[in-house]
PDB file of C-alpha atoms in Angstrom:
ATOM      1  CA  MET Z   1     143.379  76.655  88.928  1.00 39.00           C
ATOM      2  CA  LYS Z   2     144.907  75.059  91.659  1.00 37.00           C
ATOM      3  CA  LEU Z   3     142.864  72.681  93.478  1.00 37.00           C
ATOM      4  CA  ARG Z   4     143.040  72.112  97.486  1.00 39.00           C
ATOM      5  CA  LYS Z   5     143.051  68.748  98.773  1.00 40.00           C
ATOM      6  CA  VAL Z   6     139.893  68.058 101.331  1.00 40.00           C
ATOM      7  CA  SER Z   7     140.639  66.116 104.389  1.00 42.00           C
ATOM      8  CA  ALA Z   8     137.619  63.538 104.935  1.00 43.00           C
ATOM      9  CA  ALA Z   9     136.144  66.108 107.764  1.00 43.00           C
ATOM     10  CA  ALA Z  10     136.227  68.827 105.913  1.00 42.00           C
ATOM     11  CA  ALA Z  11     134.595  67.027 103.324  1.00 42.00           C
ATOM     12  CA  ALA Z  12     131.916  65.130 105.649  1.00 43.00           C
ATOM     13  CA  ALA Z  13     130.804  68.865 106.831  1.00 42.00           C
ATOM     14  CA  ILE Z  14     130.201  70.152 103.270  1.00 38.00           C
ATOM     15  CA  VAL Z  15     127.863  66.854 102.880  1.00 39.00           C
ATOM     16  CA  LEU Z  16     126.124  67.473 105.730  1.00 39.00           C
ATOM     17  CA  SER Z  17     125.685  71.490 104.599  1.00 40.00           C
ATOM     18  CA  ILE Z  18     124.468  70.062 101.314  1.00 37.00           C
ATOM     19  CA  THR Z  19     122.023  68.077 103.187  1.00 40.00           C
ATOM     20  CA  ALA Z  20     120.638  70.421 105.131  1.00 40.00           C
ATOM     21  CA  THR Z  21     119.938  73.036 102.597  1.00 38.00           C
ATOM     22  CA  ALA Z  22     117.920  69.984 100.700  1.00 40.00           C
ATOM     23  CA  CYS Z  23     115.802  69.260 103.543  1.00 40.00           C
ATOM     24  CA  GLY Z  24     114.581  72.811 104.010  1.00 38.00           C
ATOM     25  CA  GLY Z  25     117.310  74.184 106.322  1.00 38.00           C
ATOM     26  CA  ASP Z  26     117.822  77.284 104.452  1.00 40.00           C
ATOM     27  CA  GLY Z  27     116.135  80.104 106.742  1.00 38.00           C
ATOM     28  CA  ASP Z  28     114.917  82.255 104.014  1.00 41.00           C
ATOM     29  CA  SER Z  29     112.823  80.089 102.753  1.00 39.00           C
ATOM     30  CA  ASP Z  30     109.156  80.579 103.128  1.00 45.00           C
ATOM     31  CA  SER Z  31     107.254  77.435 105.022  1.00 40.00           C
ATOM     32  CA  GLY Z  32     103.903  79.619 105.467  1.00 44.00           C
ATOM     33  CA  SER Z  33     103.720  78.468 109.140  1.00 42.00           C
ATOM     34  CA  GLY Z  34     103.273  81.849 110.563  1.00 42.00           C
ATOM     35  CA  SER Z  35     106.034  80.610 113.157  1.00 44.00           C
ATOM     36  CA  GLY Z  36     108.490  83.021 112.298  1.00 46.00           C
ATOM     37  CA  GLY Z  37     112.011  82.571 113.271  1.00 49.00           C
ATOM     38  CA  GLY Z  38     113.771  82.882 109.811  1.00 58.00           C
ATOM     39  CA  ASP Z  39     110.846  82.157 107.696  1.00 91.00           C
ATOM     40  CA  LYS Z  40     109.003  84.729 105.355  1.00 96.00           C
ATOM     41  CA  ILE Z  41     105.344  85.173 105.606  1.00 98.00           C
ATOM     42  CA  LYS Z  42     103.387  86.184 102.408  1.00 98.00           C
ATOM     43  CA  ILE Z  43     100.537  88.680 102.623  1.00 98.00           C
ATOM     44  CA  GLY Z  44      98.148  89.654 100.482  1.00 98.00           C
ATOM     45  CA  ILE Z  45      97.122  92.977  99.986  1.00 98.00           C
ATOM     46  CA  LYS Z  46      96.249  95.682  96.954  1.00 94.00           C
ATOM     47  CA  TYR Z  47      98.816  97.341  94.980  1.00 95.00           C
ATOM     48  CA  ASP Z  48      96.838 100.194  93.654  1.00 90.00           C
ATOM     49  CA  GLN Z  49      94.606 101.781  96.748  1.00 93.00           C
ATOM     50  CA  PRO Z  50      96.160 105.048  98.244  1.00 94.00           C
ATOM     51  CA  GLY Z  51      95.752 105.138 101.983  1.00 94.00           C
ATOM     52  CA  LEU Z  52      95.090 101.510 102.164  1.00 96.00           C
ATOM     53  CA  GLY Z  53      97.214  99.476 100.037  1.00 97.00           C
ATOM     54  CA  LEU Z  54      99.919 101.134  97.367  1.00 96.00           C
ATOM     55  CA  LYS Z  55     102.717  99.616  95.894  1.00 97.00           C
ATOM     56  CA  GLU Z  56     105.050 103.038  95.738  1.00 96.00           C
ATOM     57  CA  PRO Z  57     107.290 103.934  92.601  1.00 96.00           C
ATOM     58  CA  ASP Z  58     110.499 102.899  94.866  1.00 97.00           C
ATOM     59  CA  GLY Z  59     108.651  99.420  95.857  1.00 97.00           C
ATOM     60  CA  SER Z  60     107.862 100.289  98.723  1.00 98.00           C
ATOM     61  CA  PHE Z  61     104.285  99.910 100.271  1.00 98.00           C
ATOM     62  CA  SER Z  62     101.909 101.978 102.207  1.00 97.00           C
ATOM     63  CA  GLY Z  63      98.363 102.206 103.568  1.00 97.00           C
ATOM     64  CA  PHE Z  64      96.501 101.327 106.555  1.00 97.00           C
ATOM     65  CA  ASP Z  65      96.054  97.801 105.558  1.00 98.00           C
ATOM     66  CA  VAL Z  66      99.797  97.495 104.935  1.00 98.00           C
ATOM     67  CA  ASP Z  67     100.168  98.895 108.540  1.00 98.00           C
ATOM     68  CA  VAL Z  68      97.893  96.404 110.086  1.00 98.00           C
ATOM     69  CA  ALA Z  69      99.430  93.506 108.227  1.00 98.00           C
ATOM     70  CA  THR Z  70     102.723  94.649 109.526  1.00 98.00           C
ATOM     71  CA  TYR Z  71     101.663  94.864 112.671  1.00 98.00           C
ATOM     72  CA  VAL Z  72      99.467  91.503 113.222  1.00 98.00           C
ATOM     73  CA  ALA Z  73     103.021  89.544 111.317  1.00 98.00           C
ATOM     74  CA  LYS Z  74     105.147  91.344 113.715  1.00 98.00           C
ATOM     75  CA  GLU Z  75     102.868  89.972 116.538  1.00 98.00           C
ATOM     76  CA  LEU Z  76     103.203  86.286 114.648  1.00 97.00           C
ATOM     77  CA  GLY Z  77     107.058  86.762 115.051  1.00 97.00           C
ATOM     78  CA  TYR Z  78     108.200  87.903 111.357  1.00 98.00           C
ATOM     79  CA  ASP Z  79     110.402  90.983 110.966  1.00 96.00           C
ATOM     80  CA  ALA Z  80     109.452  93.644 108.495  1.00 95.00           C
ATOM     81  CA  ASP Z  81     112.086  92.223 106.082  1.00 96.00           C
ATOM     82  CA  GLN Z  82     110.703  88.948 106.285  1.00 98.00           C
ATOM     83  CA  ILE Z  83     107.186  90.118 104.770  1.00 98.00           C
ATOM     84  CA  GLU Z  84     106.486  89.638 101.160  1.00 98.00           C
ATOM     85  CA  PHE Z  85     103.503  91.646  99.912  1.00 98.00           C
ATOM     86  CA  VAL Z  86     101.475  89.771  97.477  1.00 98.00           C
ATOM     87  CA  GLU Z  87      98.869  91.456  94.976  1.00 96.00           C
ATOM     88  CA  THR Z  88      95.479  90.236  95.496  1.00 94.00           C
ATOM     89  CA  LYS Z  89      92.757  91.463  93.470  1.00 89.00           C
ATOM     90  CA  THR Z  90      89.522  91.416  94.439  1.00 88.00           C
ATOM     91  CA  PRO Z  91      88.457  88.175  92.325  1.00 87.00           C
ATOM     92  CA  ASP Z  92      91.350  86.074  93.391  1.00 93.00           C
ATOM     93  CA  ARG Z  93      91.291  86.726  96.907  1.00 94.00           C
ATOM     94  CA  GLU Z  94      89.601  83.528  97.869  1.00 95.00           C
ATOM     95  CA  ASN Z  95      91.366  81.331  95.403  1.00 96.00           C
ATOM     96  CA  ALA Z  96      94.744  83.024  96.799  1.00 97.00           C
ATOM     97  CA  LEU Z  97      94.097  81.710 100.304  1.00 98.00           C
ATOM     98  CA  LYS Z  98      92.739  78.152  99.098  1.00 97.00           C
ATOM     99  CA  ARG Z  99      95.975  77.814  96.997  1.00 97.00           C
ATOM    100  CA  GLY Z 100      97.723  78.798  99.816  1.00 97.00           C
ATOM    101  CA  ASP Z 101      99.613  81.690  98.117  1.00 97.00           C
ATOM    102  CA  VAL Z 102      99.582  83.923 100.899  1.00 98.00           C
ATOM    103  CA  LYS Z 103      98.996  83.239 104.821  1.00 98.00           C
ATOM    104  CA  PHE Z 104      96.719  86.139 105.362  1.00 98.00           C
ATOM    105  CA  ILE Z 105      95.222  88.926 103.487  1.00 98.00           C
ATOM    106  CA  ALA Z 106      94.347  92.424 104.400  1.00 98.00           C
ATOM    107  CA  ALA Z 107      92.852  94.368 101.511  1.00 96.00           C
ATOM    108  CA  THR Z 108      89.476  96.102 102.187  1.00 94.00           C
ATOM    109  CA  TYR Z 109      88.071  92.634 102.346  1.00 95.00           C
ATOM    110  CA  SER Z 110      84.495  93.016 103.594  1.00 93.00           C
ATOM    111  CA  ILE Z 111      83.122  90.287 105.650  1.00 95.00           C
ATOM    112  CA  ASN Z 112      79.911  89.095 104.402  1.00 92.00           C
ATOM    113  CA  ASP Z 113      77.929  85.604 104.237  1.00 93.00           C
ATOM    114  CA  GLU Z 114      78.749  84.253 100.828  1.00 92.00           C
ATOM    115  CA  ARG Z 115      82.554  84.927 101.637  1.00 94.00           C
ATOM    116  CA  LYS Z 116      82.382  82.968 104.933  1.00 96.00           C
ATOM    117  CA  LYS Z 117      81.550  80.020 103.328  1.00 96.00           C
ATOM    118  CA  SER Z 118      84.954  79.678 101.839  1.00 96.00           C
ATOM    119  CA  VAL Z 119      87.111  81.994 103.866  1.00 97.00           C
ATOM    120  CA  ASP Z 120      87.549  82.792 107.867  1.00 98.00           C
ATOM    121  CA  PHE Z 121      87.893  86.188 108.883  1.00 98.00           C
ATOM    122  CA  ALA Z 122      89.881  87.711 111.730  1.00 98.00           C
ATOM    123  CA  GLY Z 123      88.588  90.664 112.800  1.00 98.00           C
ATOM    124  CA  PRO Z 124      86.780  92.993 112.199  1.00 98.00           C
ATOM    125  CA  TYR Z 125      89.793  95.944 111.988  1.00 98.00           C
ATOM    126  CA  LEU Z 126      87.881  98.796 110.411  1.00 98.00           C
ATOM    127  CA  LEU Z 127      84.033  99.306 109.818  1.00 97.00           C
ATOM    128  CA  ALA Z 128      83.986 101.676 106.473  1.00 96.00           C
ATOM    129  CA  HIS Z 129      80.972 103.199 105.075  1.00 96.00           C
ATOM    130  CA  GLN Z 130      79.723 103.267 101.394  1.00 96.00           C
ATOM    131  CA  ASP Z 131      79.949 107.241 100.834  1.00 96.00           C
ATOM    132  CA  LEU Z 132      80.576 109.981  98.519  1.00 97.00           C
ATOM    133  CA  LEU Z 133      83.653 112.024  97.322  1.00 96.00           C
ATOM    134  CA  ILE Z 134      82.942 115.627  96.463  1.00 96.00           C
ATOM    135  CA  LYS Z 135      84.742 118.631  95.601  1.00 96.00           C
ATOM    136  CA  THR Z 136      85.157 121.122  98.443  1.00 94.00           C
ATOM    137  CA  ASP Z 137      82.971 124.226  97.398  1.00 95.00           C
ATOM    138  CA  SER Z 138      80.117 120.814  96.336  1.00 96.00           C
ATOM    139  CA  ASP Z 139      76.724 121.646  97.424  1.00 95.00           C
ATOM    140  CA  ILE Z 140      76.197 118.335  97.885  1.00 97.00           C
ATOM    141  CA  THR Z 141      75.114 117.220 101.064  1.00 96.00           C
ATOM    142  CA  GLU Z 142      72.893 114.004 100.409  1.00 96.00           C
ATOM    143  CA  ALA Z 143      72.527 111.307  98.269  1.00 96.00           C
ATOM    144  CA  THR Z 144      69.247 112.456  96.804  1.00 97.00           C
ATOM    145  CA  ASP Z 145      71.047 115.750  95.461  1.00 97.00           C
ATOM    146  CA  LEU Z 146      72.858 113.440  92.754  1.00 97.00           C
ATOM    147  CA  ASN Z 147      69.686 113.559  90.937  1.00 97.00           C
ATOM    148  CA  GLY Z 148      70.418 115.308  87.659  1.00 97.00           C
ATOM    149  CA  LYS Z 149      74.302 114.942  88.943  1.00 97.00           C
ATOM    150  CA  LYS Z 150      77.072 112.987  87.187  1.00 97.00           C
ATOM    151  CA  LEU Z 151      78.434 110.361  89.556  1.00 97.00           C
ATOM    152  CA  CYS Z 152      81.264 108.117  88.762  1.00 96.00           C
ATOM    153  CA  SER Z 153      82.442 104.887  89.838  1.00 93.00           C
ATOM    154  CA  VAL Z 154      84.475 101.629  88.818  1.00 88.00           C
ATOM    155  CA  THR Z 155      82.704  99.216  85.811  1.00 84.00           C
ATOM    156  CA  GLY Z 156      80.342  96.757  87.782  1.00 74.00           C
ATOM    157  CA  SER Z 157      80.482  98.716  90.980  1.00 79.00           C
ATOM    158  CA  THR Z 158      77.555  97.706  93.084  1.00 82.00           C
ATOM    159  CA  SER Z 159      77.769 100.900  95.230  1.00 89.00           C
ATOM    160  CA  ALA Z 160      76.976 103.273  92.056  1.00 87.00           C
ATOM    161  CA  GLN Z 161      73.886 101.029  91.531  1.00 85.00           C
ATOM    162  CA  ASN Z 162      72.909 101.415  95.616  1.00 89.00           C
ATOM    163  CA  VAL Z 163      72.990 105.187  94.663  1.00 93.00           C
ATOM    164  CA  LYS Z 164      70.862 105.082  91.430  1.00 91.00           C
ATOM    165  CA  ASN Z 165      68.268 102.560  93.207  1.00 92.00           C
ATOM    166  CA  ASP Z 166      67.939 103.968  96.389  1.00 94.00           C
ATOM    167  CA  PHE Z 167      68.619 106.965  96.420  1.00 95.00           C
ATOM    168  CA  ALA Z 168      69.312 109.068  93.209  1.00 96.00           C
ATOM    169  CA  PRO Z 169      67.496 107.417  90.136  1.00 97.00           C
ATOM    170  CA  LYS Z 170      68.188 110.058  88.105  1.00 97.00           C
ATOM    171  CA  ALA Z 171      71.770 110.250  88.817  1.00 96.00           C
ATOM    172  CA  ASN Z 172      73.614 109.918  85.241  1.00 96.00           C
ATOM    173  CA  LEU Z 173      76.032 107.235  85.991  1.00 94.00           C
ATOM    174  CA  THR Z 174      80.156 107.583  84.204  1.00 92.00           C
ATOM    175  CA  GLU Z 175      81.783 103.978  84.647  1.00 92.00           C
ATOM    176  CA  ARG Z 176      85.432 104.073  84.795  1.00 92.00           C
ATOM    177  CA  SER Z 177      87.871 101.167  84.653  1.00 86.00           C
ATOM    178  CA  GLY Z 178      89.356 102.170  88.039  1.00 87.00           C
ATOM    179  CA  TYR Z 179      88.848 104.633  90.910  1.00 90.00           C
ATOM    180  CA  SER Z 180      92.462 106.908  89.465  1.00 91.00           C
ATOM    181  CA  GLU Z 181      90.284 107.642  86.675  1.00 94.00           C
ATOM    182  CA  CYS Z 182      87.385 108.778  88.289  1.00 95.00           C
ATOM    183  CA  VAL Z 183      89.312 111.128  90.739  1.00 96.00           C
ATOM    184  CA  SER Z 184      90.494 112.452  87.939  1.00 96.00           C
ATOM    185  CA  ALA Z 185      86.984 113.016  86.309  1.00 97.00           C
ATOM    186  CA  LEU Z 186      86.224 114.649  89.374  1.00 97.00           C
ATOM    187  CA  GLN Z 187      89.179 117.211  89.248  1.00 96.00           C
ATOM    188  CA  SER Z 188      88.398 117.872  85.839  1.00 97.00           C
ATOM    189  CA  GLY Z 189      84.779 118.488  86.637  1.00 97.00           C
ATOM    190  CA  ALA Z 190      83.379 115.865  84.107  1.00 98.00           C
ATOM    191  CA  VAL Z 191      81.711 114.170  87.001  1.00 98.00           C
ATOM    192  CA  ASP Z 192      80.048 115.860  90.493  1.00 98.00           C
ATOM    193  CA  ALA Z 193      80.704 112.696  92.655  1.00 97.00           C
ATOM    194  CA  LEU Z 194      82.520 109.868  93.070  1.00 97.00           C
ATOM    195  CA  THR Z 195      81.341 107.076  95.310  1.00 96.00           C
ATOM    196  CA  THR Z 196      82.615 103.943  97.097  1.00 94.00           C
ATOM    197  CA  ASP Z 197      83.874 102.978 100.258  1.00 95.00           C
ATOM    198  CA  ASP Z 198      84.718 106.037 102.615  1.00 95.00           C
ATOM    199  CA  SER Z 199      88.097 104.301 103.322  1.00 94.00           C
ATOM    200  CA  ILE Z 200      88.863 103.890  99.651  1.00 94.00           C
ATOM    201  CA  LEU Z 201      87.655 107.942  98.913  1.00 95.00           C
ATOM    202  CA  ALA Z 202      89.717 108.882 102.272  1.00 93.00           C
ATOM    203  CA  GLY Z 203      92.895 107.486 100.808  1.00 93.00           C
ATOM    204  CA  TYR Z 204      92.723 108.883  97.854  1.00 92.00           C
ATOM    205  CA  ALA Z 205      91.902 112.662  98.766  1.00 90.00           C
ATOM    206  CA  SER Z 206      94.816 112.432 101.119  1.00 89.00           C
ATOM    207  CA  GLN Z 207      97.172 112.101  98.262  1.00 90.00           C
ATOM    208  CA  GLU Z 208      99.352 114.888  97.931  1.00 89.00           C
ATOM    209  CA  GLN Z 209      98.287 116.141  94.388  1.00 91.00           C
ATOM    210  CA  TYR Z 210      94.430 116.123  96.192  1.00 92.00           C
ATOM    211  CA  LYS Z 211      95.064 117.741  99.378  1.00 88.00           C
ATOM    212  CA  GLY Z 212      92.144 120.306  99.817  1.00 89.00           C
ATOM    213  CA  LYS Z 213      90.488 119.481  96.813  1.00 94.00           C
ATOM    214  CA  PHE Z 214      88.122 117.045  97.614  1.00 94.00           C
ATOM    215  CA  LYS Z 215      86.102 116.088 100.815  1.00 92.00           C
ATOM    216  CA  LEU Z 216      83.821 113.191 101.888  1.00 94.00           C
ATOM    217  CA  ALA Z 217      80.193 113.939 102.188  1.00 94.00           C
ATOM    218  CA  GLY Z 218      80.048 112.245 105.211  1.00 93.00           C
ATOM    219  CA  LEU Z 219      77.172 110.102 104.558  1.00 94.00           C
ATOM    220  CA  LYS Z 220      76.786 106.271 105.581  1.00 94.00           C
ATOM    221  CA  LEU Z 221      74.784 104.671 102.583  1.00 95.00           C
ATOM    222  CA  SER Z 222      76.417 101.033 103.870  1.00 93.00           C
ATOM    223  CA  ASN Z 223      77.890  99.191 106.294  1.00 94.00           C
ATOM    224  CA  GLU Z 224      81.555  97.611 105.293  1.00 93.00           C
ATOM    225  CA  ASN Z 225      83.300  95.459 107.704  1.00 96.00           C
ATOM    226  CA  TYR Z 226      86.765  94.635 106.880  1.00 97.00           C
ATOM    227  CA  GLY Z 227      88.463  91.738 108.232  1.00 98.00           C
ATOM    228  CA  ILE Z 228      91.334  89.456 107.534  1.00 98.00           C
ATOM    229  CA  GLY Z 229      91.136  86.746 105.315  1.00 98.00           C
ATOM    230  CA  VAL Z 230      92.812  83.331 106.618  1.00 98.00           C
ATOM    231  CA  GLN Z 231      92.408  79.873 104.642  1.00 98.00           C
ATOM    232  CA  LYS Z 232      89.085  77.932 106.039  1.00 97.00           C
ATOM    233  CA  GLY Z 233      89.772  75.924 109.246  1.00 97.00           C
ATOM    234  CA  ASP Z 234      93.061  77.487 110.163  1.00 98.00           C
ATOM    235  CA  THR Z 235      92.054  78.391 113.383  1.00 98.00           C
ATOM    236  CA  GLU Z 236      95.385  78.728 115.092  1.00 98.00           C
ATOM    237  CA  THR Z 237      95.862  81.514 112.792  1.00 98.00           C
ATOM    238  CA  LEU Z 238      93.053  83.263 112.912  1.00 98.00           C
ATOM    239  CA  ASN Z 239      93.198  83.317 116.896  1.00 98.00           C
ATOM    240  CA  LYS Z 240      96.708  84.805 116.655  1.00 98.00           C
ATOM    241  CA  ILE Z 241      95.695  87.538 114.455  1.00 98.00           C
ATOM    242  CA  ASN Z 242      92.397  88.232 116.436  1.00 98.00           C
ATOM    243  CA  ALA Z 243      94.738  88.931 119.371  1.00 98.00           C
ATOM    244  CA  ALA Z 244      97.420  90.846 117.649  1.00 98.00           C
ATOM    245  CA  LEU Z 245      94.287  93.076 116.415  1.00 98.00           C
ATOM    246  CA  GLU Z 246      93.214  93.358 119.983  1.00 98.00           C
ATOM    247  CA  LYS Z 247      96.705  94.415 120.826  1.00 98.00           C
ATOM    248  CA  MET Z 248      97.072  96.941 118.411  1.00 98.00           C
ATOM    249  CA  VAL Z 249      93.758  98.428 119.722  1.00 98.00           C
ATOM    250  CA  GLN Z 250      95.158  98.796 123.016  1.00 98.00           C
ATOM    251  CA  GLU Z 251      98.566  99.949 122.304  1.00 98.00           C
ATOM    252  CA  LYS Z 252      96.862 102.757 120.284  1.00 98.00           C
ATOM    253  CA  ALA Z 253      98.554 101.772 117.482  1.00 98.00           C
ATOM    254  CA  TRP Z 254      95.594 101.079 115.150  1.00 98.00           C
ATOM    255  CA  ASP Z 255      94.600 104.994 116.181  1.00 96.00           C
ATOM    256  CA  LYS Z 256      98.053 106.244 115.037  1.00 96.00           C
ATOM    257  CA  ALA Z 257      97.705 104.179 111.490  1.00 96.00           C
ATOM    258  CA  VAL Z 258      94.145 105.792 111.088  1.00 94.00           C
ATOM    259  CA  ALA Z 259      95.423 109.109 111.377  1.00 91.00           C
ATOM    260  CA  ASP Z 260      98.812 108.578 109.549  1.00 91.00           C
ATOM    261  CA  ASN Z 261      97.034 107.350 106.470  1.00 91.00           C
ATOM    262  CA  PHE Z 262      93.595 108.698 106.339  1.00 87.00           C
ATOM    263  CA  GLY Z 263      94.263 112.433 108.196  1.00 77.00           C
ATOM    264  CA  PRO Z 264      94.645 114.741 105.436  1.00 72.00           C
ATOM    265  CA  ALA Z 265      91.071 113.735 104.276  1.00 74.00           C
ATOM    266  CA  ASN Z 266      88.983 114.483 107.548  1.00 70.00           C
ATOM    267  CA  TYR Z 267      88.044 110.881 107.569  1.00 83.00           C
ATOM    268  CA  LYS Z 268      85.661 110.393 110.618  1.00 85.00           C
ATOM    269  CA  ASN Z 269      86.401 107.246 111.067  1.00 90.00           C
ATOM    270  CA  GLU Z 270      84.309 104.884 113.162  1.00 94.00           C
ATOM    271  CA  PRO Z 271      86.281 103.467 116.418  1.00 96.00           C
ATOM    272  CA  ALA Z 272      87.845 100.553 116.213  1.00 97.00           C
ATOM    273  CA  PRO Z 273      85.419  97.388 115.955  1.00 97.00           C
ATOM    274  CA  LYS Z 274      85.083  94.840 118.741  1.00 97.00           C
ATOM    275  CA  ILE Z 275      86.526  91.116 117.246  1.00 97.00           C
ATOM    276  CA  GLY Z 276      84.095  89.335 116.019  1.00 97.00           C
ATOM    277  CA  VAL Z 277      81.076  92.315 116.131  1.00 97.00           C
ATOM    278  CA  ILE Z 278      79.301  92.590 112.765  1.00 97.00           C
ATOM    279  CA  VAL Z 279      77.492  95.777 112.009  1.00 96.00           C
ATOM    280  CA  LYS Z 280      74.777  94.779 109.740  1.00 92.00           C
TER     281      LYS Z 280
END
């Protein structure tokens, strides 16, 4: 291999280039500053909730939370190709923010007093309710109709326990490791209903293979105010996200996201909530 002589000016340029890279001059690096301008931004979402946060087989992402997060990131100065979605499972959401693994989290993250001790919340951006998913020809119209019937939810779910404690103490509770398994059990007739947030249920019912087979009972058994979690004390990011959410509603992009992700399930969503207003 032939080696060419390098002039002093060229050598100096190379040194400057290397120095700039070592000092963080790479525009593709993730500073987490939320300033845009070439950096990437890491956003926490769910990977396994159709209609809300789902990682598709081709590696892309879909769902209402994904659409909201993408819109917010754009308002923070990031293009779609600058977003890195990070899976944040329910038990790890607070820690992911504390560690700085993500800039913010949009992952069916219900705002409550306990979580507000360690996380700041923008929003809320969606008001969901605990509901039932049933077959389209089901005769279940009230939670009390579940007495003597088989009810499915995930292991450790508070939703199923709420039904047994408050509405149908004689319901036969079946617990599965995930909602997908409950949906399969509902389809086969092994259970009569599945319970969790209506937004999550609508996401499953909207999947192509389930269209027309399931419906939501339309019950409002609880109020779930979904917020966007940010690191405690990050007021600057919090305020920017709130402004982005307000703009999303004003531009009707919020309505479009609801229709795109929940429409096939005939999901009767609440109007876009007001920033800072928590429905108890």
